[in-house]
Amino acid sequence: MNNAGKVEAYKSFYEQAKQLYAEGDIPGARMAFLRAAELANDISKSATTHDVKMEYYRLAAKILDFVKTHCSKKEPIKSGGGEQKGDMDEIASFKPVESDENKVTFDDVAGLEDVKDEIRYKVLAPISNPDLAKKYKIKPGGKILLYGPPGTGKTFIARAIAGEVDAKFFAVNCQDLISKYMGESSKQLDALFETAQKNERAIIFFDEFDSVASKRGDGTTGVDAEMARFVATFLTKVDGFKQSKTCKMLLLIAATNRPWAIDTAMLRGGRFDTQIYVGLPDYKARLFMVNKTLGDLPLDSDVSLEEIADKLEGFGGGDVVAICDRIKLEAYKRAVKTGEIHNISFKDVEKVLKGIKNVISVEEVEKFEKYRVEGFI
Ligand SMILES: Nc1ncnc2c1ncn2[C@@H]1O[C@H](COP(=O)(O)OP(=O)(O)OP(=O)(O)O)[C@@H](O)[C@H]1O
Ligand SMILES: [Mg+2]
């Protein structure tokens, strides 16, 4: 279903829920409201503009708030597709998301030397030389905020850190956490920390951190109150964290595309005071990614990987990889048709590069640069 279809479905479930509620069918209303909230959440997630994202995010949160206070009968919720979903009061079972098969390490990451350096001092060195760390009263772990335009490798480097230090990696989408567990997100957070700290080394990755730690959380409306509750619990956790017998290293990594929207309480000393800009890849980093995607493939002699890397100036890492994948696909399509190996040709490269559009604008990059230098926009 596209977003227009989802909006129609959302309206229809919402109207149906209101009617059922008016008729006194509370379990029915609850189900329809929850389906409407689920759709609003979906719409918010796939919206391309910030305003629409926030509008539907707030609608979802408002509906969940209403359900919680007015339709609290606890029955399993069936979604429209007939698939069984857990009750929203249920505590999510947090499981590490990385397995050995999809493990990535620093060797897979192009550039981002600032992040790698910080990790070397914060985590790797204290683990490899604990006596020296003890002398300086340094404990492995801590908090890092990664910020930058979409697709620049924030999630990727966080996973690579986990791979590098052999830590269990727990990834949480903050927007999901708050909208799915309205009124319960603090409990979820407790459960998450508890589960993570059962491991000797753990990383908790908070993606879309601005959606919970935003300056908007003034505590007056449903979603703002939820955010305020979340922030309060989060800060208690962060401030009160002590190494336990089982957990020797806990690293919290938060990521955002909107660092300027984050509540300054989160950024104070001792909290997320290490902020690292994850920006666009330079030529060397782009060449690394181009080489990794196309380097081992059959290429015509006039295809220059250096030239491709050069032409992709201004593109984020995610785009560089995706564009190289498209180049590769051109030759692969020919190979599938004929059943024979076909080299990637200069024409393939030209065809793909002609049609590309950069989603990261110069203005957006400037905004990030300004924030990096001045701390505000
Ligand atoms: N520095 C890099 N080195 C290697 N690959 C990279 C790098 N940056 C991005 N990529 C590739 O781009 C993909 C997308 O990057 P990623 O999802 O980490 O971006 P992001 O910064 O988290 O984006 P968003 O802000 O949208 O969440 C990665 O899976 C990886 O394949
Ligand atoms: Mg990401």
Tab-separated table of C-alpha atoms and ligand atoms in Angstrom:
chain	number	residue	atom	x	y	z
A	1	MET	CA	0.000	0.000	0.000
A	2	ASN	CA	1.348	3.454	-0.859
A	3	ASN	CA	1.043	6.381	1.533
A	4	ALA	CA	-2.161	7.740	-0.103
A	5	GLY	CA	-3.772	4.314	0.330
A	6	LYS	CA	-2.595	4.181	3.926
A	7	VAL	CA	-4.082	7.608	4.642
A	8	GLU	CA	-7.466	6.428	3.319
A	9	ALA	CA	-7.246	3.233	5.386
A	10	TYR	CA	-6.211	5.240	8.431
A	11	LYS	CA	-9.245	7.544	8.100
A	12	SER	CA	-11.592	4.658	7.636
A	13	PHE	CA	-10.307	2.768	10.725
A	14	TYR	CA	-10.364	5.942	12.751
A	15	GLU	CA	-13.999	6.730	11.827
A	16	GLN	CA	-15.018	3.131	12.456
A	17	ALA	CA	-13.310	3.215	15.859
A	18	LYS	CA	-15.099	6.408	16.866
A	19	GLN	CA	-18.438	4.908	15.887
A	20	LEU	CA	-17.810	1.662	17.770
A	21	TYR	CA	-16.763	3.665	20.789
A	22	ALA	CA	-19.952	5.755	20.609
A	23	GLU	CA	-21.977	2.517	20.403
A	24	GLY	CA	-20.253	1.194	23.514
A	25	ASP	CA	-18.339	-1.591	21.728
A	26	ILE	CA	-15.094	-0.914	23.579
A	27	PRO	CA	-13.124	-4.027	22.491
A	28	GLY	CA	-14.108	-3.350	18.861
A	29	ALA	CA	-13.200	0.317	19.173
A	30	ARG	CA	-9.894	-0.582	20.763
A	31	MET	CA	-8.994	-2.835	17.851
A	32	ALA	CA	-9.952	-0.257	15.246
A	33	PHE	CA	-8.122	2.527	17.090
A	34	LEU	CA	-4.993	0.417	17.333
A	35	ARG	CA	-5.131	-0.407	13.643
A	36	ALA	CA	-5.506	3.332	12.903
A	37	ALA	CA	-2.519	4.102	15.154
A	38	GLU	CA	-0.460	1.416	13.452
A	39	LEU	CA	-1.284	2.942	10.054
A	40	ALA	CA	-0.507	6.470	11.275
A	41	ASN	CA	2.833	5.217	12.527
A	42	ASP	CA	3.533	3.583	9.159
A	43	ILE	CA	2.596	6.769	7.312
A	44	SER	CA	4.848	8.776	9.600
A	45	LYS	CA	7.756	6.441	8.979
A	46	SER	CA	7.527	6.561	5.212
A	47	ALA	CA	6.646	10.277	4.935
A	48	THR	CA	9.182	12.316	3.038
A	49	THR	CA	8.623	15.654	4.745
A	50	HIS	CA	9.311	16.375	8.367
A	51	ASP	CA	5.900	18.027	8.919
A	52	VAL	CA	3.913	15.023	7.689
A	53	LYS	CA	6.202	12.718	9.669
A	54	MET	CA	5.530	14.645	12.882
A	55	GLU	CA	1.787	15.080	12.180
A	56	TYR	CA	1.138	11.343	11.856
A	57	TYR	CA	3.571	10.506	14.608
A	58	ARG	CA	1.587	12.728	16.960
A	59	LEU	CA	-1.743	11.313	15.718
A	60	ALA	CA	-0.529	7.776	16.411
A	61	ALA	CA	0.638	8.789	19.861
A	62	LYS	CA	-2.620	10.580	20.621
A	63	ILE	CA	-4.722	7.591	19.620
A	64	LEU	CA	-2.608	5.251	21.725
A	65	ASP	CA	-2.958	7.625	24.639
A	66	PHE	CA	-6.741	7.591	24.198
A	67	VAL	CA	-6.854	3.796	23.957
A	68	LYS	CA	-4.807	3.494	27.097
A	69	THR	CA	-7.056	5.686	29.155
A	70	HIS	CA	-10.480	4.883	27.635
A	71	CYS	CA	-10.358	1.399	26.100
A	72	SER	CA	-8.070	-0.442	28.454
A	73	LYS	CA	-9.540	-3.936	28.164
A	74	LYS	CA	-6.537	-6.153	27.621
A	75	GLU	CA	-7.106	-8.555	24.765
A	76	PRO	CA	-4.701	-9.724	22.136
A	77	ILE	CA	-4.768	-7.376	19.186
A	78	LYS	CA	-5.310	-8.696	15.712
A	79	SER	CA	-4.070	-6.456	12.970
A	80	GLY	CA	-6.054	-5.949	9.747
A	81	GLY	CA	-3.960	-8.532	7.930
A	82	GLY	CA	-5.116	-11.182	10.398
A	83	GLU	CA	-1.620	-11.477	11.828
A	84	GLN	CA	-1.441	-11.753	15.598
A	85	LYS	CA	0.311	-8.896	17.344
A	86	GLY	CA	1.269	-8.709	20.985
A	87	ASP	CA	-0.617	-6.499	23.385
A	88	MET	CA	0.961	-3.109	23.590
A	89	ASP	CA	1.409	-3.441	27.349
A	90	GLU	CA	3.641	-6.408	26.809
A	91	ILE	CA	7.344	-5.813	27.320
A	92	ALA	CA	9.207	-6.213	24.077
A	93	SER	CA	11.836	-8.900	24.254
A	94	PHE	CA	15.048	-7.232	23.284
A	95	LYS	CA	17.474	-9.381	21.415
A	96	PRO	CA	20.876	-8.480	20.040
A	97	VAL	CA	20.530	-7.840	16.315
A	98	GLU	CA	23.953	-8.840	15.064
A	99	SER	CA	24.973	-12.343	14.232
A	100	ASP	CA	28.414	-13.563	13.207
A	101	GLU	CA	27.340	-13.933	9.578
A	102	ASN	CA	26.553	-10.260	9.077
A	103	LYS	CA	29.299	-8.995	11.321
A	104	VAL	CA	31.100	-5.881	10.088
A	105	THR	CA	34.281	-4.363	11.495
A	106	PHE	CA	36.293	-1.158	11.048
A	107	ASP	CA	37.959	-2.713	7.981
A	108	ASP	CA	34.602	-2.492	6.197
A	109	VAL	CA	34.109	1.184	7.007
A	110	ALA	CA	35.486	3.839	4.684
A	111	GLY	CA	36.906	6.908	6.435
A	112	LEU	CA	35.112	8.081	9.620
A	113	GLU	CA	38.491	8.229	11.370
A	114	ASP	CA	37.151	10.507	14.144
A	115	VAL	CA	34.656	7.873	15.203
A	116	LYS	CA	37.203	5.069	14.980
A	117	ASP	CA	39.708	7.081	17.059
A	118	GLU	CA	37.178	7.855	19.759
A	119	ILE	CA	36.328	4.173	20.031
A	120	ARG	CA	39.989	3.226	20.227
A	121	TYR	CA	40.371	5.411	23.350
A	122	LYS	CA	36.949	4.876	24.887
A	123	VAL	CA	36.666	1.152	24.393
A	124	LEU	CA	39.503	-0.752	22.729
A	125	ALA	CA	42.475	0.558	24.717
A	126	PRO	CA	40.841	0.117	28.165
A	127	ILE	CA	39.928	-3.448	27.218
A	128	SER	CA	43.338	-4.384	25.824
A	129	ASN	CA	45.296	-2.689	28.619
A	130	PRO	CA	43.085	-2.602	31.724
A	131	ASP	CA	45.991	-1.799	34.095
A	132	LEU	CA	46.820	1.403	32.276
A	133	ALA	CA	43.136	2.340	32.133
A	134	LYS	CA	42.872	1.744	35.886
A	135	LYS	CA	45.780	4.089	36.550
A	136	TYR	CA	43.944	6.868	34.743
A	137	LYS	CA	40.565	5.821	36.156
A	138	ILE	CA	39.201	5.200	32.704
A	139	LYS	CA	36.321	2.783	32.334
A	140	PRO	CA	35.558	1.264	28.952
A	141	GLY	CA	32.282	2.382	27.431
A	142	GLY	CA	30.367	5.625	27.618
A	143	LYS	CA	28.117	7.659	25.370
A	144	ILE	CA	28.518	8.942	21.858
A	145	LEU	CA	26.154	10.934	19.693
A	146	LEU	CA	26.612	10.491	15.947
A	147	TYR	CA	24.992	13.080	13.742
A	148	GLY	CA	24.957	13.735	10.046
A	149	PRO	CA	22.903	13.611	6.842
A	150	PRO	CA	21.008	10.411	5.919
A	151	GLY	CA	23.025	7.523	4.536
A	152	THR	CA	26.438	8.672	5.714
A	153	GLY	CA	27.130	5.515	7.679
A	154	LYS	CA	25.968	6.204	11.245
A	155	THR	CA	24.200	2.872	11.635
A	156	PHE	CA	26.948	1.106	9.719
A	157	ILE	CA	29.775	2.374	11.940
A	158	ALA	CA	27.755	1.565	15.079
A	159	ARG	CA	27.473	-2.030	13.884
A	160	ALA	CA	31.172	-2.040	13.047
A	161	ILE	CA	32.014	-0.899	16.583
A	162	ALA	CA	30.066	-3.872	17.941
A	163	GLY	CA	31.950	-6.173	15.566
A	164	GLU	CA	35.275	-4.623	16.499
A	165	VAL	CA	34.867	-4.945	20.272
A	166	ASP	CA	32.919	-8.189	20.173
A	167	ALA	CA	29.927	-6.678	21.935
A	168	LYS	CA	26.260	-7.595	21.741
A	169	PHE	CA	24.507	-4.964	19.689
A	170	PHE	CA	20.998	-3.830	20.614
A	171	ALA	CA	19.392	-1.482	18.111
A	172	VAL	CA	16.355	0.553	19.077
A	173	ASN	CA	14.364	2.830	16.846
A	174	CYS	CA	13.348	5.558	19.276
A	175	GLN	CA	10.322	6.669	17.291
A	176	ASP	CA	8.971	3.110	17.330
A	177	LEU	CA	9.709	2.735	21.001
A	178	ILE	CA	7.697	5.782	21.902
A	179	SER	CA	4.770	5.363	19.522
A	180	LYS	CA	4.326	1.614	19.981
A	181	TYR	CA	4.600	1.666	23.735
A	182	MET	CA	2.835	4.856	24.630
A	183	GLY	CA	2.810	5.122	28.418
A	184	GLU	CA	5.140	2.137	28.660
A	185	SER	CA	8.272	3.381	26.997
A	186	SER	CA	10.055	3.940	30.319
A	187	LYS	CA	9.362	0.327	31.268
A	188	GLN	CA	10.690	-0.732	27.892
A	189	LEU	CA	13.826	1.257	28.495
A	190	ASP	CA	14.359	-0.430	31.878
A	191	ALA	CA	13.933	-3.828	30.228
A	192	LEU	CA	16.364	-2.893	27.483
A	193	PHE	CA	19.125	-1.799	29.862
A	194	GLU	CA	18.575	-4.860	32.004
A	195	THR	CA	18.821	-7.213	29.026
A	196	ALA	CA	21.869	-5.468	27.595
A	197	GLN	CA	23.700	-5.502	30.907
A	198	LYS	CA	23.413	-9.263	31.144
A	199	ASN	CA	26.223	-9.359	28.603
A	200	GLU	CA	29.887	-8.803	29.318
A	201	ARG	CA	30.039	-6.155	26.594
A	202	ALA	CA	27.051	-4.462	25.078
A	203	ILE	CA	26.203	-1.591	22.799
A	204	ILE	CA	22.780	0.002	22.746
A	205	PHE	CA	22.155	1.950	19.578
A	206	PHE	CA	19.401	4.576	19.770
A	207	ASP	CA	18.430	5.457	16.216
A	208	GLU	CA	16.350	8.576	15.401
A	209	PHE	CA	17.308	9.857	18.822
A	210	ASP	CA	15.782	13.302	18.179
A	211	SER	CA	12.316	11.736	18.169
A	212	VAL	CA	12.562	11.042	21.906
A	213	ALA	CA	15.057	13.609	23.081
A	214	SER	CA	13.635	16.549	21.230
A	215	LYS	CA	13.317	20.050	22.691
A	216	ARG	CA	9.572	19.824	22.042
A	217	GLY	CA	9.035	17.571	25.052
A	218	ASP	CA	7.414	20.181	27.289
A	219	GLY	CA	5.103	17.677	28.939
A	220	THR	CA	1.792	19.284	28.004
A	221	THR	CA	0.282	16.990	25.380
A	222	GLY	CA	0.145	13.183	25.161
A	223	VAL	CA	3.220	12.675	23.064
A	224	ASP	CA	5.171	15.434	24.779
A	225	ALA	CA	4.346	13.969	28.180
A	226	GLU	CA	5.552	10.605	26.926
A	227	MET	CA	8.752	12.153	25.645
A	228	ALA	CA	9.310	13.948	28.943
A	229	ARG	CA	8.796	10.647	30.814
A	230	PHE	CA	11.173	8.903	28.458
A	231	VAL	CA	13.834	11.598	28.794
A	232	ALA	CA	13.578	11.505	32.599
A	233	THR	CA	13.998	7.713	32.715
A	234	PHE	CA	16.725	7.858	30.132
A	235	LEU	CA	18.702	10.403	32.120
A	236	THR	CA	18.357	8.390	35.320
A	237	LYS	CA	19.696	5.379	33.480
A	238	VAL	CA	22.517	7.298	31.877
A	239	ASP	CA	23.535	9.168	35.029
A	240	GLY	CA	23.180	6.182	37.309
A	241	PHE	CA	24.931	3.628	35.160
A	242	LYS	CA	27.517	1.614	37.066
A	243	GLN	CA	29.485	-1.295	35.797
A	244	SER	CA	27.993	-4.493	37.095
A	245	LYS	CA	29.728	-7.799	37.752
A	246	THR	CA	28.394	-9.186	34.491
A	247	CYS	CA	28.606	-6.118	32.299
A	248	LYS	CA	32.115	-4.712	31.997
A	249	MET	CA	31.443	-2.438	29.052
A	250	LEU	CA	28.282	-0.644	28.064
A	251	LEU	CA	28.446	1.813	25.221
A	252	LEU	CA	25.453	3.939	24.309
A	253	ILE	CA	25.438	5.265	20.779
A	254	ALA	CA	22.715	7.657	19.692
A	255	ALA	CA	22.235	8.709	16.070
A	256	THR	CA	20.333	11.593	14.557
A	257	ASN	CA	19.839	13.669	11.413
A	258	ARG	CA	18.670	16.616	13.529
A	259	PRO	CA	21.189	17.258	16.318
A	260	TRP	CA	19.941	20.827	16.718
A	261	ALA	CA	16.520	19.489	17.790
A	262	ILE	CA	17.923	17.552	20.753
A	263	ASP	CA	17.223	18.731	24.265
A	264	THR	CA	20.407	20.265	25.679
A	265	ALA	CA	19.889	18.295	28.910
A	266	MET	CA	20.968	15.254	26.902
A	267	LEU	CA	24.166	16.884	25.727
A	268	ARG	CA	25.565	18.116	29.021
A	269	GLY	CA	28.908	16.939	30.408
A	270	GLY	CA	28.808	13.304	31.430
A	271	ARG	CA	25.905	12.588	29.097
A	272	PHE	CA	26.147	12.669	25.299
A	273	ASP	CA	28.973	15.167	25.471
A	274	THR	CA	30.973	13.351	22.800
A	275	GLN	CA	29.317	14.347	19.579
A	276	ILE	CA	30.814	13.253	16.302
A	277	TYR	CA	29.902	14.481	12.869
A	278	VAL	CA	29.431	11.721	10.324
A	279	GLY	CA	29.677	13.647	7.106
A	280	LEU	CA	30.057	13.007	3.400
A	281	PRO	CA	32.861	10.667	2.354
A	282	ASP	CA	36.005	12.242	0.849
A	283	TYR	CA	37.586	10.947	-2.376
A	284	LYS	CA	39.613	8.283	-0.584
A	285	ALA	CA	36.556	6.960	1.271
A	286	ARG	CA	34.459	6.983	-1.911
A	287	LEU	CA	37.159	5.077	-3.783
A	288	PHE	CA	37.249	2.521	-0.962
A	289	MET	CA	33.492	1.953	-1.334
A	290	VAL	CA	33.618	1.863	-5.162
A	291	ASN	CA	36.487	-0.629	-4.986
A	292	LYS	CA	34.656	-2.775	-2.474
A	293	THR	CA	31.518	-2.946	-4.616
A	294	LEU	CA	33.033	-3.181	-8.104
A	295	GLY	CA	36.743	-3.959	-7.595
A	296	ASP	CA	36.529	-7.742	-7.952
A	297	LEU	CA	34.111	-7.735	-10.897
A	298	PRO	CA	34.874	-8.128	-14.599
A	299	LEU	CA	35.499	-4.626	-15.968
A	300	ASP	CA	36.269	-3.291	-19.439
A	301	SER	CA	39.710	-1.696	-19.567
A	302	ASP	CA	38.282	1.801	-20.090
A	303	VAL	CA	36.246	1.643	-16.859
A	304	SER	CA	38.059	3.662	-14.233
A	305	LEU	CA	37.035	3.193	-10.624
A	306	GLU	CA	38.963	6.371	-9.749
A	307	GLU	CA	36.817	8.324	-12.182
A	308	ILE	CA	33.604	6.913	-10.694
A	309	ALA	CA	34.774	7.887	-7.197
A	310	ASP	CA	35.649	11.336	-8.478
A	311	LYS	CA	32.247	11.862	-10.128
A	312	LEU	CA	30.417	10.893	-6.932
A	313	GLU	CA	31.689	13.870	-4.976
A	314	GLY	CA	28.932	15.222	-2.700
A	315	PHE	CA	27.118	11.887	-2.422
A	316	GLY	CA	26.648	10.070	0.865
A	317	GLY	CA	28.175	6.622	1.458
A	318	GLY	CA	24.820	4.882	1.094
A	319	ASP	CA	24.325	6.488	-2.312
A	320	VAL	CA	27.840	5.641	-3.470
A	321	VAL	CA	27.228	1.961	-2.703
A	322	ALA	CA	23.726	2.026	-4.244
A	323	ILE	CA	24.997	3.691	-7.456
A	324	CYS	CA	27.781	1.129	-7.819
A	325	ASP	CA	25.193	-1.611	-7.327
A	326	ARG	CA	23.166	-0.141	-10.182
A	327	ILE	CA	26.230	-0.089	-12.460
A	328	LYS	CA	26.876	-3.719	-11.606
A	329	LEU	CA	23.254	-4.592	-12.378
A	330	GLU	CA	23.541	-3.297	-15.957
A	331	ALA	CA	26.188	-5.905	-16.822
A	332	TYR	CA	24.469	-8.589	-14.783
A	333	LYS	CA	21.232	-8.127	-16.751
A	334	ARG	CA	23.148	-8.834	-19.973
A	335	ALA	CA	24.768	-11.847	-18.382
A	336	VAL	CA	21.392	-13.247	-17.304
A	337	LYS	CA	19.992	-12.781	-20.829
A	338	THR	CA	22.870	-14.593	-22.552
A	339	GLY	CA	24.036	-16.920	-19.806
A	340	GLU	CA	27.600	-15.615	-20.333
A	341	ILE	CA	29.877	-13.323	-18.370
A	342	HIS	CA	29.701	-9.701	-19.547
A	343	ASN	CA	32.148	-7.047	-18.405
A	344	ILE	CA	30.929	-3.817	-16.854
A	345	SER	CA	31.378	-1.337	-19.678
A	346	PHE	CA	32.026	2.385	-19.864
A	347	LYS	CA	28.502	2.697	-21.290
A	348	ASP	CA	27.002	1.061	-18.179
A	349	VAL	CA	28.810	3.562	-15.996
A	350	GLU	CA	27.739	6.480	-18.160
A	351	LYS	CA	24.113	5.358	-18.257
A	352	VAL	CA	23.823	5.114	-14.487
A	353	LEU	CA	25.785	8.264	-13.668
A	354	LYS	CA	23.667	10.298	-16.102
A	355	GLY	CA	20.478	9.539	-14.189
A	356	ILE	CA	21.608	10.084	-10.615
A	357	LYS	CA	20.290	12.769	-8.315
A	358	ASN	CA	21.804	13.664	-4.992
A	359	VAL	CA	19.290	13.570	-2.156
A	360	ILE	CA	21.655	15.433	0.154
A	361	SER	CA	21.562	19.095	-0.803
A	362	VAL	CA	24.434	21.559	-0.473
A	363	GLU	CA	22.261	23.616	1.921
A	364	GLU	CA	21.741	20.613	4.145
A	365	VAL	CA	25.466	19.921	4.304
A	366	GLU	CA	26.095	23.584	5.134
A	367	LYS	CA	23.570	23.350	7.948
A	368	PHE	CA	25.478	20.423	9.435
A	369	GLU	CA	28.817	22.198	8.985
A	370	LYS	CA	27.467	25.218	10.822
A	371	TYR	CA	26.210	23.046	13.658
A	372	ARG	CA	29.557	21.269	13.842
A	373	VAL	CA	31.464	24.504	14.192
A	374	GLU	CA	29.050	26.638	16.204
A	375	GLY	CA	26.884	24.089	18.028
A	376	PHE	CA	23.635	25.580	16.726
A	377	ILE	CA	21.958	26.517	13.423
B	1	LIG	N1	31.747	5.100	5.574
B	1	LIG	C1	31.172	4.058	4.994
B	1	LIG	N2	31.886	2.955	4.703
B	1	LIG	C2	31.325	1.884	4.097
B	1	LIG	N3	30.019	1.827	3.746
B	1	LIG	C3	29.255	2.882	4.020
B	1	LIG	C4	29.768	4.057	4.657
B	1	LIG	N4	28.782	4.962	4.787
B	1	LIG	C5	27.688	4.390	4.275
B	1	LIG	N5	27.952	3.142	3.820
B	1	LIG	C6	27.010	2.227	3.167
B	1	LIG	O1	25.770	2.896	3.109
B	1	LIG	C7	24.732	2.157	3.749
B	1	LIG	C8	23.813	3.127	4.469
B	1	LIG	O2	24.478	3.712	5.574
B	1	LIG	P1	23.786	3.856	7.013
B	1	LIG	O3	22.496	3.129	7.036
B	1	LIG	O4	24.787	3.495	8.050
B	1	LIG	O5	23.503	5.426	7.021
B	1	LIG	P2	22.923	6.308	8.204
B	1	LIG	O6	23.882	7.422	8.389
B	1	LIG	O7	22.634	5.449	9.371
B	1	LIG	O8	21.594	6.870	7.549
B	1	LIG	P3	20.254	7.407	8.272
B	1	LIG	O9	20.586	8.735	8.848
B	1	LIG	O10	19.295	7.506	7.143
B	1	LIG	O11	19.880	6.388	9.302
B	1	LIG	C9	25.481	1.195	4.682
B	1	LIG	O12	24.748	0.021	4.891
B	1	LIG	C10	26.770	0.936	3.934
B	1	LIG	O13	26.588	-0.083	2.971
B	2	MG	MG	20.812	4.931	10.289
